[in-house]
mmCIF file of C-alpha atoms in Angstrom:
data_model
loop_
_atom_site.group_PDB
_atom_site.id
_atom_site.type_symbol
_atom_site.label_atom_id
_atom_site.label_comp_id
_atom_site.label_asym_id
_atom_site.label_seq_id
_atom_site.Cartn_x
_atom_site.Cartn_y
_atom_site.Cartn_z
ATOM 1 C CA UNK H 1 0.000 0.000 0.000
ATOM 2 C CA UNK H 2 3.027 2.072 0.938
ATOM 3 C CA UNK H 3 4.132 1.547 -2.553
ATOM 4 C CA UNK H 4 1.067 2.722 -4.669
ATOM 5 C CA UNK H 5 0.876 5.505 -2.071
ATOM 6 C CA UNK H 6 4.084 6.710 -3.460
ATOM 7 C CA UNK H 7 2.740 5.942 -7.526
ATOM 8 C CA UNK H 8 -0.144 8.077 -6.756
ATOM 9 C CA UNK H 9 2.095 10.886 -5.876
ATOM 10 C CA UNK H 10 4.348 10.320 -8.758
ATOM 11 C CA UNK H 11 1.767 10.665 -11.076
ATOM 12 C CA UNK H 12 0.212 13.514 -9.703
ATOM 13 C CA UNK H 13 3.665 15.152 -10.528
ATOM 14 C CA UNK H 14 4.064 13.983 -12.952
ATOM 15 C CA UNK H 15 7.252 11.523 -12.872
ATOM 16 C CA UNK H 16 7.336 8.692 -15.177
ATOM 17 C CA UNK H 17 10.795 8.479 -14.892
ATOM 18 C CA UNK H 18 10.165 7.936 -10.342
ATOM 19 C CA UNK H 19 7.052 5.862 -11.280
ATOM 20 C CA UNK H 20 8.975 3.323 -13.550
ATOM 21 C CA UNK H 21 11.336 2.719 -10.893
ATOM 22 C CA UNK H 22 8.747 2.573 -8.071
ATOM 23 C CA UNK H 23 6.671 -0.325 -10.167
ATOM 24 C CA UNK H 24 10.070 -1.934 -10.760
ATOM 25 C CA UNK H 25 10.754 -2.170 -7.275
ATOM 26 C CA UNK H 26 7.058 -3.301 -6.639
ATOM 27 C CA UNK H 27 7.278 -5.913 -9.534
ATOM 28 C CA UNK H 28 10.584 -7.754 -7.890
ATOM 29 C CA UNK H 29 8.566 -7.678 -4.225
ATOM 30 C CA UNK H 30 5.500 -9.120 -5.939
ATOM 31 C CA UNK H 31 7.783 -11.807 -7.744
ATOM 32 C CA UNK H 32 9.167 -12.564 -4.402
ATOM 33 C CA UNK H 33 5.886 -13.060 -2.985
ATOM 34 C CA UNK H 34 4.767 -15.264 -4.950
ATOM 35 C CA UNK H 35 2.424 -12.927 -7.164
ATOM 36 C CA UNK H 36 4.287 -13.693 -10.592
ATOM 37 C CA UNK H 37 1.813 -12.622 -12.648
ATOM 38 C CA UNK H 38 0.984 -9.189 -10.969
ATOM 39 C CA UNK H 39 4.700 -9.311 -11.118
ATOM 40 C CA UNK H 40 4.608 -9.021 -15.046
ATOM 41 C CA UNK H 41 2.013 -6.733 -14.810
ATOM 42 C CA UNK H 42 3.572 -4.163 -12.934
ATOM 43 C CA UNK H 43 7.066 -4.377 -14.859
ATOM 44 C CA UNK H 44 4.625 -3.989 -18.132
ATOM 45 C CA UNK H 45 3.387 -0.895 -16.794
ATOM 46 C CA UNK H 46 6.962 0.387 -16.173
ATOM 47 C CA UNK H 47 7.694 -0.469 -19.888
ATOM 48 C CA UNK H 48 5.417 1.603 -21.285
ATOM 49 C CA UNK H 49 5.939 4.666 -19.361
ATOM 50 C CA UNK H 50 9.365 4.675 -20.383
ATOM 51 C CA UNK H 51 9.968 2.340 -23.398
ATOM 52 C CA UNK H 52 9.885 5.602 -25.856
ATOM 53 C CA UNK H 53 11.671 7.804 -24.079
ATOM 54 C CA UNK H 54 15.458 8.758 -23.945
ATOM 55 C CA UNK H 55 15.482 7.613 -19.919
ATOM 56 C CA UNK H 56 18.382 4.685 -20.676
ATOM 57 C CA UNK H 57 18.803 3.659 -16.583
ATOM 58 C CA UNK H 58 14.709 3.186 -16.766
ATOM 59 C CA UNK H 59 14.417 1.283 -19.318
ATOM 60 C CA UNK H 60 17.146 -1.357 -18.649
ATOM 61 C CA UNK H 61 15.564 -1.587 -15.129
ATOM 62 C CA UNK H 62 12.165 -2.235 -16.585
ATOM 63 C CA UNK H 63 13.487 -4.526 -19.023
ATOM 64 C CA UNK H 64 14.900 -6.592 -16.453
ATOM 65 C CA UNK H 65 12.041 -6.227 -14.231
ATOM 66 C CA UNK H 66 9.633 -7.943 -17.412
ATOM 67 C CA UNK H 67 12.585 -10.702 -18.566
ATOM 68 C CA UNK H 68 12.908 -12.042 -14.815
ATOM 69 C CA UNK H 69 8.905 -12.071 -14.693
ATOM 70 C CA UNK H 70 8.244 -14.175 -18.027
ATOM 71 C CA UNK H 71 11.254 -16.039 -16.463
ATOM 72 C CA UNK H 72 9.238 -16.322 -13.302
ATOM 73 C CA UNK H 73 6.259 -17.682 -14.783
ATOM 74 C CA UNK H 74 8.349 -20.259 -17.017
ATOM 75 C CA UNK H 75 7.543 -18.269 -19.965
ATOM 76 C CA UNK H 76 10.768 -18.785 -21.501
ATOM 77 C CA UNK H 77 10.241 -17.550 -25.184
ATOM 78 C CA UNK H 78 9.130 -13.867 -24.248
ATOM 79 C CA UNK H 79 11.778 -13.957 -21.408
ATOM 80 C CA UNK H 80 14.587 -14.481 -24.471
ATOM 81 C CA UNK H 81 12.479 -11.860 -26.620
ATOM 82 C CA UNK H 82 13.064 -9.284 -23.500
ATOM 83 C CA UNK H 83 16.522 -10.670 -23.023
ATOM 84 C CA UNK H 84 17.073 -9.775 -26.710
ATOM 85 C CA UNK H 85 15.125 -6.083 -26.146
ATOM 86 C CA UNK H 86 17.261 -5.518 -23.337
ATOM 87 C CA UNK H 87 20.958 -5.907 -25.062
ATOM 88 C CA UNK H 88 19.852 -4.000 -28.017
ATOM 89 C CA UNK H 89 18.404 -1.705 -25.494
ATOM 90 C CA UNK H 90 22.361 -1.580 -23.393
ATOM 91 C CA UNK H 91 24.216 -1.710 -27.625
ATOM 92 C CA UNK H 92 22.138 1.480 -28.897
ATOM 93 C CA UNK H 93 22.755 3.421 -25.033
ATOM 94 C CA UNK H 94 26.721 2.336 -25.640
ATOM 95 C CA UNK H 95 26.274 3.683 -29.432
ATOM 96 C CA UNK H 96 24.253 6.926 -28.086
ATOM 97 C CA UNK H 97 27.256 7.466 -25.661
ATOM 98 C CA UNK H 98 30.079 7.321 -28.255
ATOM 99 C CA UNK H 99 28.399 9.399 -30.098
ATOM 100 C CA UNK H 100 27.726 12.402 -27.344
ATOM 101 C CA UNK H 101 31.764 11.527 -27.068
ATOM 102 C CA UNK H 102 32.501 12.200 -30.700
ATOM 103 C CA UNK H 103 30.188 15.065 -30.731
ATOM 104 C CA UNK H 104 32.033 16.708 -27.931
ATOM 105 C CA UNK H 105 35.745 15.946 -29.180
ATOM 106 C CA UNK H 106 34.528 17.737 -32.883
ATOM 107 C CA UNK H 107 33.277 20.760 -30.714
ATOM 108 C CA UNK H 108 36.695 21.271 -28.982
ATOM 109 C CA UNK H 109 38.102 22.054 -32.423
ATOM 110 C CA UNK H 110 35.234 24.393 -33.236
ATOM 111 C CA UNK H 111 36.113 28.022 -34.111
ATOM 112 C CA UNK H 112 36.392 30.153 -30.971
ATOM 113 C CA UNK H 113 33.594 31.572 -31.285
ATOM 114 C CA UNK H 114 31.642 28.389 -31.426
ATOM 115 C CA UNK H 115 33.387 27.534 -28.063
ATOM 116 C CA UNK H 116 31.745 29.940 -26.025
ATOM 117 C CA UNK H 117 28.236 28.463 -26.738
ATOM 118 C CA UNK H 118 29.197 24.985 -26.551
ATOM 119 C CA UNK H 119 30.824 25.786 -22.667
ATOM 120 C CA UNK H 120 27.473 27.657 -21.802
ATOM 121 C CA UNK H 121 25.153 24.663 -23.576
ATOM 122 C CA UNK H 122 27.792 22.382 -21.052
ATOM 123 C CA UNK H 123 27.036 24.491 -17.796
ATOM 124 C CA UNK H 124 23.755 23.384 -18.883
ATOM 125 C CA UNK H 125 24.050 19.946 -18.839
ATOM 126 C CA UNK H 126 25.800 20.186 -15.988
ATOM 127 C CA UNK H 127 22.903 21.872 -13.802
ATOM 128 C CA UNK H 128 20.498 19.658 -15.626
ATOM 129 C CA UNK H 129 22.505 16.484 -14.625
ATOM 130 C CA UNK H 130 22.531 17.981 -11.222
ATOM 131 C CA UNK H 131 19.041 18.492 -11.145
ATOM 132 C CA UNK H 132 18.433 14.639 -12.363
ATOM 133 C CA UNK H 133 21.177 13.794 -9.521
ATOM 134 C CA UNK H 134 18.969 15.180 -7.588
ATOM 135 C CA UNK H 135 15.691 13.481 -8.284
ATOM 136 C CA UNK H 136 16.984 10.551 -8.624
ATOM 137 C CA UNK H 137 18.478 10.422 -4.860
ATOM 138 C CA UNK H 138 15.212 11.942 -3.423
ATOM 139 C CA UNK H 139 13.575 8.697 -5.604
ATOM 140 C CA UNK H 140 16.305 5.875 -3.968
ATOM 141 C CA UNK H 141 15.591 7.481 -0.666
ATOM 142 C CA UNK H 142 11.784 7.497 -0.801
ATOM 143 C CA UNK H 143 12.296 3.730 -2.111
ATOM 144 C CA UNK H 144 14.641 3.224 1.015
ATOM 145 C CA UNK H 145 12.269 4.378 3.376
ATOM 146 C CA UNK H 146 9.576 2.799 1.847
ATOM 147 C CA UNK H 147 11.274 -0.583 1.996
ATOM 148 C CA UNK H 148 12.380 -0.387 5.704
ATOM 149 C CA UNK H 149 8.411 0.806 6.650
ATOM 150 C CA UNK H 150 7.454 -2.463 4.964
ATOM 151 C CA UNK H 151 10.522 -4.418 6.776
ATOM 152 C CA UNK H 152 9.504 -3.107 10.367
ATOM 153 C CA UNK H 153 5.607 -3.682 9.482
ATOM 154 C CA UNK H 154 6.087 -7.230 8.251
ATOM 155 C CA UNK H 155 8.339 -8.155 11.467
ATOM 156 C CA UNK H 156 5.429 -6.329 14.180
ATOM 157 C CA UNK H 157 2.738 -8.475 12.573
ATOM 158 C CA UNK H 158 4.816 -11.907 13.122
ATOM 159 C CA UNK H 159 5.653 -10.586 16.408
ATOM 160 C CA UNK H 160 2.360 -10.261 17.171
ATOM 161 C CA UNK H 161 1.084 -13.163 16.039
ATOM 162 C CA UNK H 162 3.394 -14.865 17.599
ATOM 163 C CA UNK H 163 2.655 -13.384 20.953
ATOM 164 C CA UNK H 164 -1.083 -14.012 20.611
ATOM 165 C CA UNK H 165 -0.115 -17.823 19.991
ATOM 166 C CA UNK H 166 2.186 -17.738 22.876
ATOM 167 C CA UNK H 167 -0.446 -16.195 25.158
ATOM 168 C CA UNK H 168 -3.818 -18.121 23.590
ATOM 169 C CA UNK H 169 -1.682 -21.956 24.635
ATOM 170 C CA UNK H 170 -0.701 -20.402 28.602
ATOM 171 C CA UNK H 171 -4.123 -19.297 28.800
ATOM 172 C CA UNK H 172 -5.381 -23.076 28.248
ATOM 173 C CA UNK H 173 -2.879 -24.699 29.970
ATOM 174 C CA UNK H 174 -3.009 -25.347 33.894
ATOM 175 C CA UNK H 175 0.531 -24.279 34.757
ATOM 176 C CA UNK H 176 1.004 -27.004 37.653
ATOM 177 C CA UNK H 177 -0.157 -29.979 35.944
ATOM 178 C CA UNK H 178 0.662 -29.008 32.592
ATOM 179 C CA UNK H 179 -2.913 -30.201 31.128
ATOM 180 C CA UNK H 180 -5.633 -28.489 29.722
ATOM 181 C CA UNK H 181 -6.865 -26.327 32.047
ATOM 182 C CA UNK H 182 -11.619 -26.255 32.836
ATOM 183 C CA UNK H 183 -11.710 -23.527 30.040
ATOM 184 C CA UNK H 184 -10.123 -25.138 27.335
ATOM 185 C CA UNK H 185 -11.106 -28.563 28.010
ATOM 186 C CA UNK H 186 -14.621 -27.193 27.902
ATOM 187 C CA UNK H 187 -14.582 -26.640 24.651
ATOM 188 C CA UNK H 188 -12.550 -29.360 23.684
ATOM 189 C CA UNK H 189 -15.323 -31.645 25.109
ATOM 190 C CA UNK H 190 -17.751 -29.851 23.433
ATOM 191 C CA UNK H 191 -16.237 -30.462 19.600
ATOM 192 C CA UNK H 192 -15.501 -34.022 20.840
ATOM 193 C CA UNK H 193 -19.439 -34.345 21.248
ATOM 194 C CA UNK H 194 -20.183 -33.369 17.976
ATOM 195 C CA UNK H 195 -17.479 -35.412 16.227
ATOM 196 C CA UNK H 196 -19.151 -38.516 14.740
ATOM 197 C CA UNK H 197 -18.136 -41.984 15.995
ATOM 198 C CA UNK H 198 -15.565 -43.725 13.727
ATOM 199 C CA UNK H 199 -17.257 -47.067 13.726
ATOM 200 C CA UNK H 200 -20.772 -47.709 14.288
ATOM 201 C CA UNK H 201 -21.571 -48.996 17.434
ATOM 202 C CA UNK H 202 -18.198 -46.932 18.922
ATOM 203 C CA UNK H 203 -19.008 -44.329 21.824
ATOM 204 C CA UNK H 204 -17.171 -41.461 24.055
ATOM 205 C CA UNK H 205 -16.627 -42.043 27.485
ATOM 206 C CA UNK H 206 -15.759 -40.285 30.112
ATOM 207 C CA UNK H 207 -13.818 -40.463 33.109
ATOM 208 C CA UNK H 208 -14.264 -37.697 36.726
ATOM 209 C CA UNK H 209 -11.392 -38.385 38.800
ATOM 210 C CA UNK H 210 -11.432 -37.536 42.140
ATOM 211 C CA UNK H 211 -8.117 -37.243 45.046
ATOM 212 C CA UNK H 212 -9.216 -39.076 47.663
ATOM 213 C CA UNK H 213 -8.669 -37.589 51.092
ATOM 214 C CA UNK H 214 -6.740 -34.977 49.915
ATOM 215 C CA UNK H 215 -7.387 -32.017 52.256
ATOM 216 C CA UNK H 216 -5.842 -34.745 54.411
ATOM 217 C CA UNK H 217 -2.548 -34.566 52.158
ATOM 218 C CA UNK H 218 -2.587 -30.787 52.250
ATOM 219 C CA UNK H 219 -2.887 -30.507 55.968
ATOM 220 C CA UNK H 220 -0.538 -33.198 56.887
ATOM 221 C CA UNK H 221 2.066 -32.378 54.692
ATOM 222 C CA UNK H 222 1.957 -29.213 53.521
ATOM 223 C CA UNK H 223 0.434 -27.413 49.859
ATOM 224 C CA UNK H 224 3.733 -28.455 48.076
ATOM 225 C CA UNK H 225 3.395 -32.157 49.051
ATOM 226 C CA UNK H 226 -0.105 -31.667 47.351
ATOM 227 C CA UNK H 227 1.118 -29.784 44.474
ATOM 228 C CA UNK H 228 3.169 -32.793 43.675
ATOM 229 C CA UNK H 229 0.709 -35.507 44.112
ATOM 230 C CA UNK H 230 -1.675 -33.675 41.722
ATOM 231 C CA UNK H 231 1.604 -33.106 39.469
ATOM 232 C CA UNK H 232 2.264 -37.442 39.519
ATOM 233 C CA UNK H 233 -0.858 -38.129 39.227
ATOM 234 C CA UNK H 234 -1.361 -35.922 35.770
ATOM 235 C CA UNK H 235 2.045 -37.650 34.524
ATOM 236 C CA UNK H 236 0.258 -40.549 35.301
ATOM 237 C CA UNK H 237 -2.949 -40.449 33.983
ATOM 238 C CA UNK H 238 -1.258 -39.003 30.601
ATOM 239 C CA UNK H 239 0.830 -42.295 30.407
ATOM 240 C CA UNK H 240 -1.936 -44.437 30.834
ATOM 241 C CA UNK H 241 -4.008 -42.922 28.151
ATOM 242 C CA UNK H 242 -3.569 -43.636 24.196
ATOM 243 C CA UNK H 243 -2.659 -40.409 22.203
ATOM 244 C CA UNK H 244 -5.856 -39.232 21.053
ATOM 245 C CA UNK H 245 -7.523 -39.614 24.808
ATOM 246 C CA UNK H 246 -7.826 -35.970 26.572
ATOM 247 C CA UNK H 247 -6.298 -35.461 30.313
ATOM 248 C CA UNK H 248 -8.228 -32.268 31.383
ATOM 249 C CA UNK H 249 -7.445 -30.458 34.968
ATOM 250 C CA UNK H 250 -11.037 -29.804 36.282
ATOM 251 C CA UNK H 251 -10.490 -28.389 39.187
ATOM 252 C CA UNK H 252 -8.697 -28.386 42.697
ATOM 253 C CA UNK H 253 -8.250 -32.885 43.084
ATOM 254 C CA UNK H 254 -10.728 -33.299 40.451
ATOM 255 C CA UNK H 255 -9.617 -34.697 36.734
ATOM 256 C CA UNK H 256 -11.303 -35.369 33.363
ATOM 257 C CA UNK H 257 -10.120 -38.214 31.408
ATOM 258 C CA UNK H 258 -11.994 -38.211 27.298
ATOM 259 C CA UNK H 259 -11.363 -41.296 25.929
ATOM 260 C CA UNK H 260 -13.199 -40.872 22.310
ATOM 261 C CA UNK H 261 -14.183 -44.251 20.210
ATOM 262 C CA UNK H 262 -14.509 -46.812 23.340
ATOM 263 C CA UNK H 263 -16.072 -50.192 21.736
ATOM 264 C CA UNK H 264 -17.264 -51.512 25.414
#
């Protein structure tokens, strides 16, 4: 979202030269992701902002951006095509720049009066690569920012979830015994109700356990003498069950054992 924030405002400008680079960058995250072909999509777009214009660095990025999409999506034949576009693309920039070269060397030997302009049509160039310098910095560093937004947003939201996960399994577990705690074996009992027997004739049984004389325990010998018989016991109970049977803390002495799918 951060990233067609920032297209909206480059095409208000207007930029095509910013926006190019901005879908590039959004076509390589989408590729990432997964989302080849919005990926192609998006390095399309860049394409035709800036396939007929004289903006060289643009169009070899957008190039690249398409060829590693059709690559993406297996589509090897356009990917070649591109691949093909994008050297031709990188031969006629190398051809324009020999030429500027040649142009300038033949000016140097230009009457003197000739010199004069050619120096003041350079100053120009100069302030108008400055300028360009300019924009295009201001573009890397919105990208930049844009990019480390997205970074810190994506690592919150795992945090998070991973907190909530953290926080939904102590909430359901009784921290002595290390069983489901009344709450969440509530509602496990409840789905087990409505899960239909695997064999006919099969039912769900149910077990209430109950600490006999325990108040005893606790008085004799102390809470933490109790905290450890309900502790064995648990351990217990949890060995003696088969892996799909539920151990369920219900409270104080008092234990649930679920055993689902009991023939007798």
């Amino acid at each position: 979202t951060l990233l067609q924030q920032s297209l909206a405002w480059q095409r208000a400008l207007p930029d095509p030269a910013g926006e190019a680079v901005t879908l590039v960058v959004l076509a390589r995250l989408q590729r990432l992701s997964g989302e080849k072909s919005a990926s192609l999509e998006s390095a399309q777009l860049a394409w035709k902002l800036v396939g007929a214009t004289e903006l060289q660095r643009e169009k070899t990025l957008a190039l690249q951006a398409r060829m590693e999409a059709h690559a993406a999506l297996g589509q090897s034949e356009p990917a070649l095509a591109v691949a093909r576009q994008l050297y031709q693309a990188q031969m006629d920039a190398l051809k324009t720049q020999r030429l500027e070269i040649l142009a300038d060397l033949q000016s140097r030997n230009q009457e003197a009066a000739e010199k004069l302009e050619v120096e003041k049509l350079r100053n120009q160039a100069e302030l108008q690569g400055m300028q360009l310098q300019k924009a295009e910095l201001l573009r890397n560093s919105i990208i930049a920012m844009l990019l480390v937004v997205l970074i810190a947003g994506l690592a919150l939201l795992l945090m998070q979830r991973r907190r909530h996960k953290l926080l939904a399994e102590v909430s359901a577990t009784d921290p002595l015994t290390g069983l489901k705690n009344r709450h969440a074996g509530t509602h496990a009992l409840n789905a087990l109700a409505k899960r239909p027997h695997a064999v006919t004739g099969m039912r769900h049984v149910l077990f209430l356990i109950d600490v006999d004389h325990f108040k005893h325990i606790n008085d004799t010998y102390g809470h933490h003498a109790g905290d450890n018989v309900l502790a064995q016991l648990a351990s217990h109970l949890q060995a003696a069950c088969r892996p799909g049977d539920m151990v369920i803390r219900w409270g104080g002495e008092e234990f649930v054992v679920a055993c689902p799918d009991l023939t007798y």
